[in-house]
Amino acid sequence: MNPFFMSILLIVGLAIFCRTMYYKLWLLLSLEPAYRFNHILTRLKNVVIIALGQKRLVGRKKEWASGIMHAFIFWGFCVLLIRSLNLYGEGFVKGFQLPFFGEGSILGYLYIALKDIMEAIVLVMAGYAIYRRAIVKPERLHNTWEAYFVLGMIVVLMISDLLIDGTRYNLITHYGNPDHLHFLNNPQYGSEFLWTPVAVGAASLVAWTGEGANTTILTGMFWLHIITQLTFLNFLPLGKHFHVITSLPNVFLKSLDYPHEKARVLDLEDEAAWEDESLGVNHIHQLNWKQGLDIYTCTECGRCKEVCPAFVTDKPLNLYDFNESLKHELLDNADNLIKRGKLSAAKTAFGTLTTSILNTIINKSKLPVTLKAVETDPEQMEDIKARMAALNSKNVLVGDVISEDTLWACTTCRACEEVCPVTIEHVPRIIAMRQGQTLMAEAYPKELNVALKGLERNGNPWGIGYDKRADWADGLGVKTMAEDPNVDYLLWVGCAGSFDDRSKKVSTSLVKILQNACISFAILGVEEKCTGDFARRVGNEMLYQMMAQENIETLNNYKVKKIIAACPHCFNTLKNEYPQMGGNYEVIHHAQFIDGLVKSGRITLNKSFEGSLTYHDPCYLGRYNSVYDEPRSILNSVAKEELKELDRHGRESFCCGAGGGRMWMEETIGKRINVERAEEIVRQQVDNVAVACPFCLTMIEDGMKELGKEETIKTQDICELVAKNMV
Amino acid sequence: MKILTTVKKVVDVELNIHVKDGAIVEDGLQYVINAWDENAVEAAVQLKENNSAETTLVSIGGGDNTDMIRKCYAMGIENGIHIEDPALANADSSAYAKVLQKVYEKDDYDLIITGKQAQDTDSGQTGIILGEYLGLPCVSNVISIEVMDDQHIKVSRLGDTGTEILEMELPAVVTVSDSINEPRLPAMRGIMMAKKKKINVMDLAALGTSAEEVGAGAPQSEIIEFMKSETRQAGQKFEGDAAQITAQVVNLLATEAKVL
Ligand code: SF4
Ligand code: SF4
């Protein structure tokens, strides 16, 4: 078209874009490290399924329409990438064709056909998106001008491209192709027009305007398309649409820990860390770069808050705002953080690099440091440290950036993470911030003190004497590991199952089942201690490590290999977190174990349970460990009636409100989460609700009591239903 | 203001305590800081935080109390003294008070805060006897302390008929009730930092006294035997409406209690 104009546009457009990206990248690099470059194949698989396949958008039944809408816009853009390259080429060379996409191969034809239909689909989808935002107004969405502006640009891109083709066809077919425009033509596959019905349609719309107008429209649309595209590209990094660029890398770099990045085992013996206050996260620079990328990538779609039990019950935890606030803090401090990052690199390199290289790093980046001494000069080190400290943001994250109530409202249920289309991990960040609050700032809800003290002294949050831990098993004929360490399984009872009167009945039922199936098992008895789950979720890494160390020592002493856990929180900690500290066991939750017993015929159920029944998925069994089918299979073998699912079940089940240490805190703001859940169960008109977690049992039962429904809707653990219906 | 506070290590009363042959079975026992002393420490730390004060704690006997004292450091106490002497094995409240008197005399303290009693012996004497030995005013069962000026504090105490508010001239002794505050958990950062902090461990000689002087050799009271207290029988629960419950209660009063 016009190589000169094209060059100017490209140079200006790309230069601005690269500058923005360079800055954003530097900012990420100034944050804490995270290693995310292992298991490349798994990572690519994630990209294919989650990002390219748009799994969390199209796979979500509740919102299939908007999911499909987004997926098609995304896929449309992917398809159009090739077309764009062609257009840029066209700017320089008339009739430019990418290799393999010309008329010589079927690929060229297939591509133009696909591009043609995709443009129509994207246009329809963009129309639907505008309609949805403007008319339907789903609550979770933030209606901003930015969203409309981007949708507008998408519409312009599609229409302009269709008109480029349309006018080109008109000039070729109606006006004898005066400019010798190029089009695909091959005796075998025919001419281009046969493959592009939508562009042909567009052509007919403007055919009447005449040769001159068609020529003008063609040129106009071409430059409009290019300019819009470059504007679009430069607009993306400025707001929530940055996700168009960052989503794929964000999914690729997502933590491969299951189900999310595990809390780091902090080195609590590191005196310097205590002095520098670098344990946990209290300032923005303490986030790692992947958490920074998460913040860049948030699409502001609001799916997370919509499923968040805290948000739904009016707690001041709105993940959208949470991300926004962190993003502002990050960007507001960007200049200082980047300088800080460079200093930090210099500090790490100190001693391994020569002074001259170090000088170059620092002088080139115009930092206020002059290096006069050689390697590992402690004074210089202190100097760098002090300068770094001076560059820290003055804001503490909790208090200045987000409120304490926000941080402590989270039940760590992971519903937000499960729905986030771009795999943002909220919970590890929340736990790290809680660590900062608990370890460094001593600013955690003081109501936790009783439970924490109980844990420290007697190994259980109730603070009941540790010597009473096995009292529940009196007279049941249960052995302890001390009595017989050669059993096949260790039954991990947990604190609730040992001390809470209601849960003790569940433990008794479980014992009955195991005995009925002639399983060789024992308990640790008074040697068992809380796994430390709750301490870790409230950021008390010190107490967690204490509990974990003592338990691992006991378990390893007895050479325990297989554990049946009667609580999903214990299950998750034993299975997924103890390996970090040298505790490696085969851990199975009682629902899985019982299901195995039923399937292998070691216990026989007589499907005699009367009344309708539903199941409440515990977060730490479901979302944390993907155990969804086994409990359902057991319940279907016990109950005469088919299991009725709750509205929110499986991956999108709704928390009972007890996780993340919330069990030990009062719920004073908003509606009670357990009541919200109990109401949902009541709406389902069932006679029974089954659970598989002692905390869910307490919370749901309390919720039912609050609603005066405890007599009409019975809450029981799966064990109890099985024990009562065993042959 | 200089504050001296006392802490004692006691058996964790959450545990089942077994008695055999007139003695407590040590096996399986664990020891914790006396709950009322935790209140005393908290009270001292709060006074320090709200006024300018220096806090010192003293613990007596009980073997290695390092962990306990470090936790008090982590709560905010600045100095720790531990008196350990074999002669103190059977010490009673009077002997403890004598030792504390010696500690007091080594330095000028303005206020001594003790827990109102210890969870193990429950005698509630030490603080009061200390006041007597030192000839200082002493108020027990205190639920609030307020500094008026350098020389005076105002305290409230739970009396038999209600809350009594008293002004005391310093130096003075107070023993605190558990309603005075909710003790904080030791700061974790503090626990780590406290590892470097010194504890001043002394025996009686180093304190400038002897077993005879403090009366530890010949205690004024003596433990003869431990006995398990009778566990109270569980109460009875009645269910039904008011009329049904009344009928059941009347019936039991007539047939079982035979008072009707
Ligand atoms: S983990 Fe659960 S409670 Fe916490 S923010 Fe996510 S959805 Fe909300
Ligand atoms: S965190 Fe994820 S789910 Fe929440 S608004 Fe951002 S992109 Fe959407």
mmCIF file of N, CA and C and ligand atoms in Angstrom, chain A residues 297-305 319-320 323 416 419-424 426, ligand 2:
data_model
loop_
_atom_site.group_PDB
_atom_site.id
_atom_site.type_symbol
_atom_site.label_atom_id
_atom_site.label_comp_id
_atom_site.label_asym_id
_atom_site.label_seq_id
_atom_site.Cartn_x
_atom_site.Cartn_y
_atom_site.Cartn_z
ATOM 1 N N THR A 297 -2.659 -9.866 35.221
ATOM 2 C CA THR A 297 -3.503 -10.672 34.351
ATOM 3 C C THR A 297 -4.981 -10.636 34.717
ATOM 4 N N CYS A 298 -5.302 -10.210 35.921
ATOM 5 C CA CYS A 298 -6.710 -10.243 36.332
ATOM 6 C C CYS A 298 -7.576 -9.550 35.286
ATOM 7 N N THR A 299 -8.598 -10.253 34.817
ATOM 8 C CA THR A 299 -9.450 -9.719 33.755
ATOM 9 C C THR A 299 -10.618 -8.917 34.305
ATOM 10 N N GLU A 300 -10.670 -8.853 35.624
ATOM 11 C CA GLU A 300 -11.767 -8.144 36.291
ATOM 12 C C GLU A 300 -13.122 -8.733 35.923
ATOM 13 N N CYS A 301 -13.133 -10.033 35.681
ATOM 14 C CA CYS A 301 -14.394 -10.646 35.270
ATOM 15 C C CYS A 301 -15.327 -10.858 36.450
ATOM 16 N N GLY A 302 -14.780 -10.862 37.657
ATOM 17 C CA GLY A 302 -15.633 -10.977 38.842
ATOM 18 C C GLY A 302 -16.136 -12.367 39.144
ATOM 19 N N ARG A 303 -15.693 -13.369 38.408
ATOM 20 C CA ARG A 303 -16.155 -14.733 38.692
ATOM 21 C C ARG A 303 -15.779 -15.136 40.112
ATOM 22 N N CYS A 304 -14.567 -14.709 40.512
ATOM 23 C CA CYS A 304 -14.073 -15.113 41.834
ATOM 24 C C CYS A 304 -14.960 -14.598 42.947
ATOM 25 N N LYS A 305 -15.357 -13.345 42.837
ATOM 26 C CA LYS A 305 -16.127 -12.798 43.961
ATOM 27 C C LYS A 305 -17.532 -13.399 43.982
ATOM 28 N N LEU A 319 -12.583 -9.816 45.877
ATOM 29 C CA LEU A 319 -11.299 -10.134 45.259
ATOM 30 C C LEU A 319 -10.947 -9.200 44.113
ATOM 31 N N TYR A 320 -11.965 -8.680 43.485
ATOM 32 C CA TYR A 320 -11.715 -7.725 42.410
ATOM 33 C C TYR A 320 -11.006 -6.494 42.989
ATOM 34 N N ASN A 323 -7.409 -7.336 44.158
ATOM 35 C CA ASN A 323 -6.437 -7.304 43.063
ATOM 36 C C ASN A 323 -6.138 -5.880 42.629
ATOM 37 N N CYS A 416 -12.641 -19.375 44.484
ATOM 38 C CA CYS A 416 -12.196 -18.321 43.569
ATOM 39 C C CYS A 416 -11.174 -18.860 42.569
ATOM 40 N N VAL A 419 -12.577 -21.133 39.720
ATOM 41 C CA VAL A 419 -13.309 -20.535 38.598
ATOM 42 C C VAL A 419 -12.485 -19.543 37.800
ATOM 43 N N CYS A 420 -11.363 -19.111 38.351
ATOM 44 C CA CYS A 420 -10.625 -18.047 37.654
ATOM 45 C C CYS A 420 -10.141 -18.544 36.285
ATOM 46 N N PRO A 421 -10.578 -17.899 35.215
ATOM 47 C CA PRO A 421 -10.228 -18.386 33.883
ATOM 48 C C PRO A 421 -8.741 -18.287 33.575
ATOM 49 N N VAL A 422 -8.035 -17.423 34.320
ATOM 50 C CA VAL A 422 -6.611 -17.258 34.012
ATOM 51 C C VAL A 422 -5.720 -17.782 35.145
ATOM 52 N N THR A 423 -6.279 -18.677 35.940
ATOM 53 C CA THR A 423 -5.572 -19.407 37.011
ATOM 54 C C THR A 423 -4.822 -18.508 37.996
ATOM 55 N N ILE A 424 -5.503 -17.470 38.426
ATOM 56 C CA ILE A 424 -4.883 -16.618 39.446
ATOM 57 C C ILE A 424 -5.016 -17.307 40.801
ATOM 58 N N HIS A 426 -5.238 -16.902 44.557
ATOM 59 C CA HIS A 426 -5.476 -15.916 45.614
ATOM 60 C C HIS A 426 -5.024 -16.425 46.977
HETATM 61 S S1 SF4 C 2 -9.071 -13.069 39.717
HETATM 62 FE FE1 SF4 C 2 -9.677 -14.376 38.036
HETATM 63 S S2 SF4 C 2 -11.858 -14.718 38.388
HETATM 64 FE FE2 SF4 C 2 -11.272 -12.977 39.655
HETATM 65 S S3 SF4 C 2 -11.732 -11.183 38.447
HETATM 66 FE FE3 SF4 C 2 -9.598 -11.678 38.091
HETATM 67 S S4 SF4 C 2 -9.632 -12.997 36.292
HETATM 68 FE FE4 SF4 C 2 -11.714 -12.948 37.064
#
